Coordinates of C-alpha atoms in Angstrom, one line a residue:
X994 CA -0.1 -0.1 0.0
X995 CA 3.0 2.4 0.8
X996 CA 4.5 1.5 -2.6
X997 CA 1.2 2.4 -4.3
X998 CA 0.4 5.6 -2.6
X999 CA 4.1 6.9 -3.1
X1000 CA 3.3 7.0 -6.9
X1001 CA 5.8 4.3 -7.5
X1002 CA 3.1 2.0 -8.9
X1003 CA 4.9 -0.9 -7.4
X1004 CA 1.8 -3.1 -7.9
X1005 CA 2.0 -2.6 -11.7
X1006 CA 5.8 -2.2 -12.5
X1007 CA 7.3 -3.9 -9.7
X1008 CA 10.8 -2.8 -8.3
X1009 CA 12.1 -0.9 -11.2
X1010 CA 13.9 2.3 -11.3
X1011 CA 15.7 3.8 -8.4
X1012 CA 15.8 1.3 -5.4
X1013 CA 13.3 2.2 -2.5
X1014 CA 14.2 2.3 1.0
X1015 CA 12.4 2.3 4.1
X1016 CA 13.3 3.6 7.7
X1017 CA 12.6 1.7 10.9
X1018 CA 13.7 1.8 14.4
X1019 CA 16.8 0.0 15.7
X1020 CA 14.3 -1.7 18.1
X1021 CA 11.8 -2.7 15.4
X1022 CA 10.3 -6.3 15.1
X1023 CA 12.1 -8.7 12.9
X1024 CA 9.0 -9.0 10.7
X1025 CA 10.2 -5.6 9.1
X1026 CA 13.2 -7.4 7.7
X1027 CA 11.2 -10.2 6.6
X1028 CA 8.6 -8.0 4.9
X1029 CA 11.4 -6.4 2.9
X1030 CA 12.6 -9.8 1.8
X1031 CA 9.0 -10.9 0.8
X1032 CA 8.5 -7.6 -1.1
X1033 CA 11.7 -8.2 -3.1
X1034 CA 13.2 -5.0 -1.8
X1035 CA 16.1 -6.9 0.1
X1036 CA 17.6 -6.3 3.5
X1037 CA 19.8 -3.5 2.3
X1038 CA 16.6 -1.5 1.7
X1039 CA 15.8 -1.3 5.3
X1040 CA 17.5 1.6 7.1
X1041 CA 17.7 1.3 10.9
X1042 CA 18.1 4.6 13.0
X1043 CA 17.6 5.6 16.5
X1044 CA 14.6 7.9 16.5
X1045 CA 15.5 9.7 19.7
X1046 CA 19.1 10.4 18.5
X1047 CA 18.2 11.4 15.0
X1048 CA 17.6 15.0 14.3
X1049 CA 14.9 16.2 11.9
X1050 CA 17.5 17.5 9.6
X1051 CA 19.4 14.3 9.5
X1052 CA 16.2 12.4 8.9
X1053 CA 15.4 14.6 6.1
X1054 CA 18.6 13.9 4.5
X1055 CA 18.2 10.2 4.6
X1056 CA 14.8 10.5 3.2
X1057 CA 15.9 12.6 0.2
X1058 CA 19.2 10.8 -0.5
X1059 CA 18.0 7.2 0.0
X1060 CA 14.6 7.6 -1.9
X1061 CA 12.7 6.6 1.3
X1062 CA 9.1 5.7 0.7
X1063 CA 7.9 4.5 4.1
X1064 CA 8.7 5.0 7.7
X1065 CA 7.8 2.1 10.2
X1066 CA 7.6 3.0 13.9
X1067 CA 6.8 0.7 16.7
X1068 CA 4.1 1.4 19.3
X1069 CA 5.0 -1.2 21.8
X1070 CA 8.4 -2.8 21.1
X1071 CA 8.7 -6.5 21.7
X1072 CA 11.6 -6.4 24.1
X1073 CA 10.7 -3.5 26.2
X1074 CA 7.3 -2.3 25.4
X1075 CA 8.5 1.3 24.3
X1076 CA 5.8 3.5 22.7
X1077 CA 8.0 5.0 20.0
X1078 CA 7.3 8.6 19.0
X1079 CA 8.1 10.1 15.5
X1080 CA 6.1 13.1 15.8
X1081 CA 9.1 15.4 15.2
X1082 CA 9.5 13.9 11.7
X1083 CA 5.7 14.5 10.7
X1084 CA 6.4 17.6 8.5
X1085 CA 9.3 15.9 6.6
X1086 CA 7.1 12.9 5.9
X1087 CA 4.2 15.1 4.7
X1088 CA 6.8 17.1 2.5
X1089 CA 8.1 14.1 0.8
X1090 CA 5.2 11.8 0.6
X1091 CA 6.6 9.3 3.0
X1092 CA 4.1 6.7 4.2
X1093 CA 4.0 6.3 8.0
X1094 CA 3.1 2.7 9.2
X1095 CA 2.9 2.0 12.8
X1096 CA 3.6 -1.5 14.1
X1097 CA 1.2 -1.3 17.0
X1098 CA 0.7 -5.0 17.3
X1099 CA 1.4 -4.8 21.0
X1100 CA 0.6 -1.2 22.1
X1101 CA -2.7 -0.9 20.3
X1102 CA -4.3 -3.0 22.9
X1103 CA -4.8 0.5 24.7
X1104 CA -7.2 1.4 22.0
X1105 CA -9.8 -1.0 23.6
X1106 CA -9.4 0.6 27.1
X1107 CA -11.4 3.8 27.9
X1108 CA -8.8 4.4 30.7
X1109 CA -5.7 4.0 28.7
X1110 CA -6.8 5.1 25.1
X1111 CA -5.1 8.4 25.6
X1112 CA -1.7 6.7 25.2
X1113 CA -2.6 6.1 21.5
X1114 CA -3.1 9.7 20.5
X1115 CA -0.3 9.7 18.1
X1116 CA -1.7 6.8 16.1
X1117 CA -4.1 9.4 14.6
X1118 CA -1.5 10.7 12.2
X1119 CA -0.4 7.4 11.0
X1120 CA -1.2 6.0 7.4
X1121 CA -1.7 2.6 8.5
X1122 CA -1.2 0.5 11.6
X1123 CA -1.2 -3.2 12.4
X1124 CA -2.7 -4.7 15.5
X1125 CA -2.3 -8.4 16.9
X1126 CA -5.2 -8.9 19.0
X1127 CA -3.8 -12.4 20.1
X1128 CA -1.0 -10.6 22.1
X1129 CA -2.2 -8.2 25.0
X1130 CA -5.8 -9.0 24.4
X1131 CA -5.1 -12.5 25.0
X1132 CA -7.4 -13.8 22.0
X1133 CA -6.3 -17.2 20.5
X1134 CA -4.0 -17.0 17.7
X1135 CA -4.2 -15.8 14.9
X1136 CA -6.1 -12.6 15.2
X1137 CA -4.5 -9.7 13.3
X1138 CA -5.8 -6.5 11.8
X1139 CA -4.4 -3.9 9.4
X1140 CA -6.0 -0.4 9.4
X1141 CA -5.5 2.3 7.0
X1142 CA -6.6 5.8 6.9
X1143 CA -7.5 5.8 3.3
X1144 CA -9.4 2.6 2.8
X1145 CA -9.9 3.0 -0.9
X1146 CA -6.1 2.3 -1.3
X1147 CA -6.6 -1.3 -0.2
X1148 CA -8.7 -1.8 -3.3
X1149 CA -6.6 0.3 -5.6
X1150 CA -3.4 -1.4 -4.8
X1151 CA -4.5 -5.0 -4.8
X1152 CA -7.5 -5.4 -6.9
X1153 CA -7.2 -7.9 -9.9
X1154 CA -9.4 -9.5 -12.4
X1155 CA -10.8 -13.0 -11.5
X1156 CA -14.2 -13.5 -13.1
X1157 CA -14.5 -16.9 -11.7
X1158 CA -14.2 -15.6 -8.1
X1159 CA -15.0 -11.9 -8.1
X1160 CA -18.4 -11.0 -9.6
X1161 CA -20.6 -7.7 -10.6
X1162 CA -21.5 -7.1 -6.9
X1163 CA -18.2 -5.1 -6.5
X1164 CA -15.8 -4.6 -3.8
X1165 CA -18.3 -4.0 -1.1
X1166 CA -19.1 -7.6 -1.2
X1167 CA -15.9 -9.1 -2.5
X1168 CA -13.8 -8.3 0.5
X1169 CA -10.9 -10.4 -0.8
X1170 CA -10.3 -7.6 -3.3
X1171 CA -8.9 -5.4 -0.4
X1172 CA -6.4 -8.0 0.7
X1173 CA -3.7 -10.0 -0.7
X1174 CA -5.0 -12.9 1.2
X1175 CA -8.5 -14.4 0.2
X1176 CA -9.6 -16.1 3.3
X1177 CA -9.0 -14.1 6.5
X1178 CA -12.6 -13.2 7.3
X1179 CA -12.4 -15.5 10.3
X1180 CA -10.0 -13.1 11.9
X1181 CA -12.5 -10.3 11.8
X1182 CA -15.2 -12.6 13.1
X1183 CA -13.2 -13.8 15.9
X1184 CA -12.4 -10.2 17.1
X1185 CA -16.2 -9.3 16.9
X1186 CA -17.2 -12.4 18.7
X1187 CA -14.6 -12.1 21.5
X1188 CA -15.8 -8.5 22.1
X1189 CA -19.5 -9.5 22.1
X1190 CA -19.2 -12.3 24.6
X1191 CA -16.4 -10.8 26.8
X1192 CA -15.3 -7.4 27.8
X1193 CA -12.1 -6.3 25.9
X1194 CA -12.2 -3.0 27.6
X1195 CA -11.7 -4.9 30.8
X1196 CA -8.8 -7.1 29.5
X1197 CA -6.9 -4.2 28.0
X1198 CA -7.4 -2.0 31.2
X1199 CA -6.3 -5.0 33.4
X1200 CA -3.1 -5.4 31.4
X1201 CA -1.9 -1.7 32.2
X1202 CA -3.3 -1.6 35.6
X1203 CA -1.4 -4.8 36.6
X1204 CA 1.7 -3.7 34.9
X1205 CA 1.6 -0.5 36.8
X1206 CA 1.2 -2.5 40.1
X1207 CA 4.0 -5.0 39.1
X1208 CA 6.3 -2.0 38.3
X1209 CA 5.9 -0.8 42.0
X1210 CA 6.7 -4.3 43.3
X1211 CA 9.8 -4.5 41.3
X1212 CA 11.0 -1.0 42.2
X1213 CA 10.8 -1.9 45.9
X1214 CA 12.6 -5.3 45.7
X1215 CA 16.3 -4.8 46.3
X1216 CA 17.1 -8.2 44.9
X1217 CA 16.3 -6.8 41.3
X1218 CA 17.4 -4.1 39.1
X1219 CA 14.2 -2.7 37.6
X1220 CA 14.8 -1.5 34.1
X1221 CA 12.7 0.1 31.4
X1222 CA 10.4 1.3 34.2
X1223 CA 8.4 3.8 31.9
X1224 CA 6.9 0.9 29.8
X1225 CA 3.2 0.8 30.3
X1226 CA 2.9 -2.9 29.6
X1227 CA 6.4 -4.7 30.0
X1228 CA 8.1 -5.7 33.3
X1229 CA 11.8 -5.9 32.6
X1230 CA 14.4 -6.6 35.3
X1231 CA 17.8 -8.1 36.1
X1232 CA 18.9 -10.1 39.1
X1233 CA 21.4 -8.0 41.4
X1234 CA 24.2 -9.8 43.1
X1235 CA 25.9 -11.4 40.1
X1236 CA 28.1 -9.7 37.5
X1237 CA 27.4 -12.3 34.8
X1238 CA 24.4 -14.5 34.6
X1239 CA 23.9 -17.4 32.0
X1240 CA 20.3 -16.7 31.2
X1241 CA 20.0 -20.0 29.2
X1242 CA 20.9 -21.9 32.2
X1243 CA 18.4 -19.9 34.3
X1244 CA 15.7 -20.4 32.1
X1245 CA 16.3 -24.3 32.1
X1246 CA 16.4 -24.3 35.8
X1247 CA 13.0 -22.5 36.0
X1248 CA 11.6 -25.0 33.6
X1249 CA 12.6 -27.8 35.9
X1250 CA 10.6 -26.0 38.5
X1251 CA 7.6 -25.8 36.3
X1252 CA 8.1 -22.2 35.4
X1253 CA 8.4 -21.1 31.7
X1254 CA 9.8 -17.7 31.2
X1255 CA 10.9 -18.1 27.7
X1256 CA 11.7 -14.4 26.6
X1257 CA 15.0 -13.2 27.8
X1258 CA 18.1 -11.3 26.4
X1259 CA 20.3 -10.0 29.2
X1260 CA 17.2 -9.5 31.3
X1261 CA 13.9 -11.1 32.2
X1262 CA 10.7 -9.8 30.8
X1263 CA 7.0 -10.5 32.0
X1264 CA 3.8 -9.1 30.4
X1265 CA 0.8 -9.3 32.5
X1266 CA -1.9 -10.7 30.1
X1267 CA -3.4 -13.5 32.3
X1268 CA -5.8 -12.0 34.8
X1269 CA -5.1 -14.9 37.0
X1270 CA -1.6 -13.9 37.5
X1271 CA -1.6 -11.4 40.2
X1272 CA 0.8 -9.9 42.9
X1273 CA 0.9 -13.1 44.8
X1274 CA 2.0 -15.0 41.8
X1275 CA 4.4 -12.4 40.7
X1276 CA 6.2 -12.5 44.1
X1277 CA 6.4 -16.4 44.0
X1278 CA 7.9 -16.2 40.6
X1279 CA 10.4 -13.5 41.6
X1280 CA 11.4 -15.7 44.5
X1281 CA 12.0 -18.8 42.1
X1282 CA 13.9 -16.6 39.7
X1283 CA 16.3 -15.1 42.5
X1284 CA 16.8 -18.7 43.9
X1285 CA 17.7 -20.2 40.5
X1286 CA 19.9 -17.5 39.4
X1287 CA 21.9 -17.4 42.8
X1288 CA 22.1 -21.3 43.0
X1289 CA 22.5 -22.5 39.5
X1290 CA 23.9 -19.7 37.5

């Protein structure tokens, strides 16, 4: 869609002419790289920058010199839960016709919460966003959405002729003309059904409320170094008392105790999506993590 709207007519001519580039954050999801491969752009087309450290002037220079057609920002990074802001680049993107896509697969959960919807204010300027409802909303996989500001572009960039399948009723009925995939209506139904039988506002609000409570617990526990404390959804921490920790060995030790904390880099990360996991359970898990690290790592 970004390639279509940037007047490159990618859907018609393919990747001809001057190579297109896209900008993303150094903290972006690996799927950005995979998307570049799938689109035939190649990994060299992905320019990764630190949004906070990059000035508006330097950003515009990259856009002009590298023929940038799209900026991808992340609203809720996988590792830290950061809500990236690129508001300072808005005028440059408008000036040069750069499509702004927001990977909001994690953070868009806040859209469903009356209490925390204010966090999503910057999404209003995006050209498109993606949402993974199977993440913080805890809906069974797969349940993903892509939303675009100009809905007609979905038809214009992907409509093809297939008279055996698409008939005279038009795109109002043939929803598959708006998508590169033909049979994903079940995703939309699943989201509608879950909202009808359950309270997605309650689930979304619970995630952020509980994360705030968990942040307070970590901040007051001297056994741990509480990091990325400003994340509204992710609880990240390291164990104090050891200079070097073998996290792989720690995770294996936790598995033997019946605890599965599979996400780690050089710190542990928890995301409270299960309403049954409260403060008591968190304190028990912290005790186990500390014990395993001190005894087995």
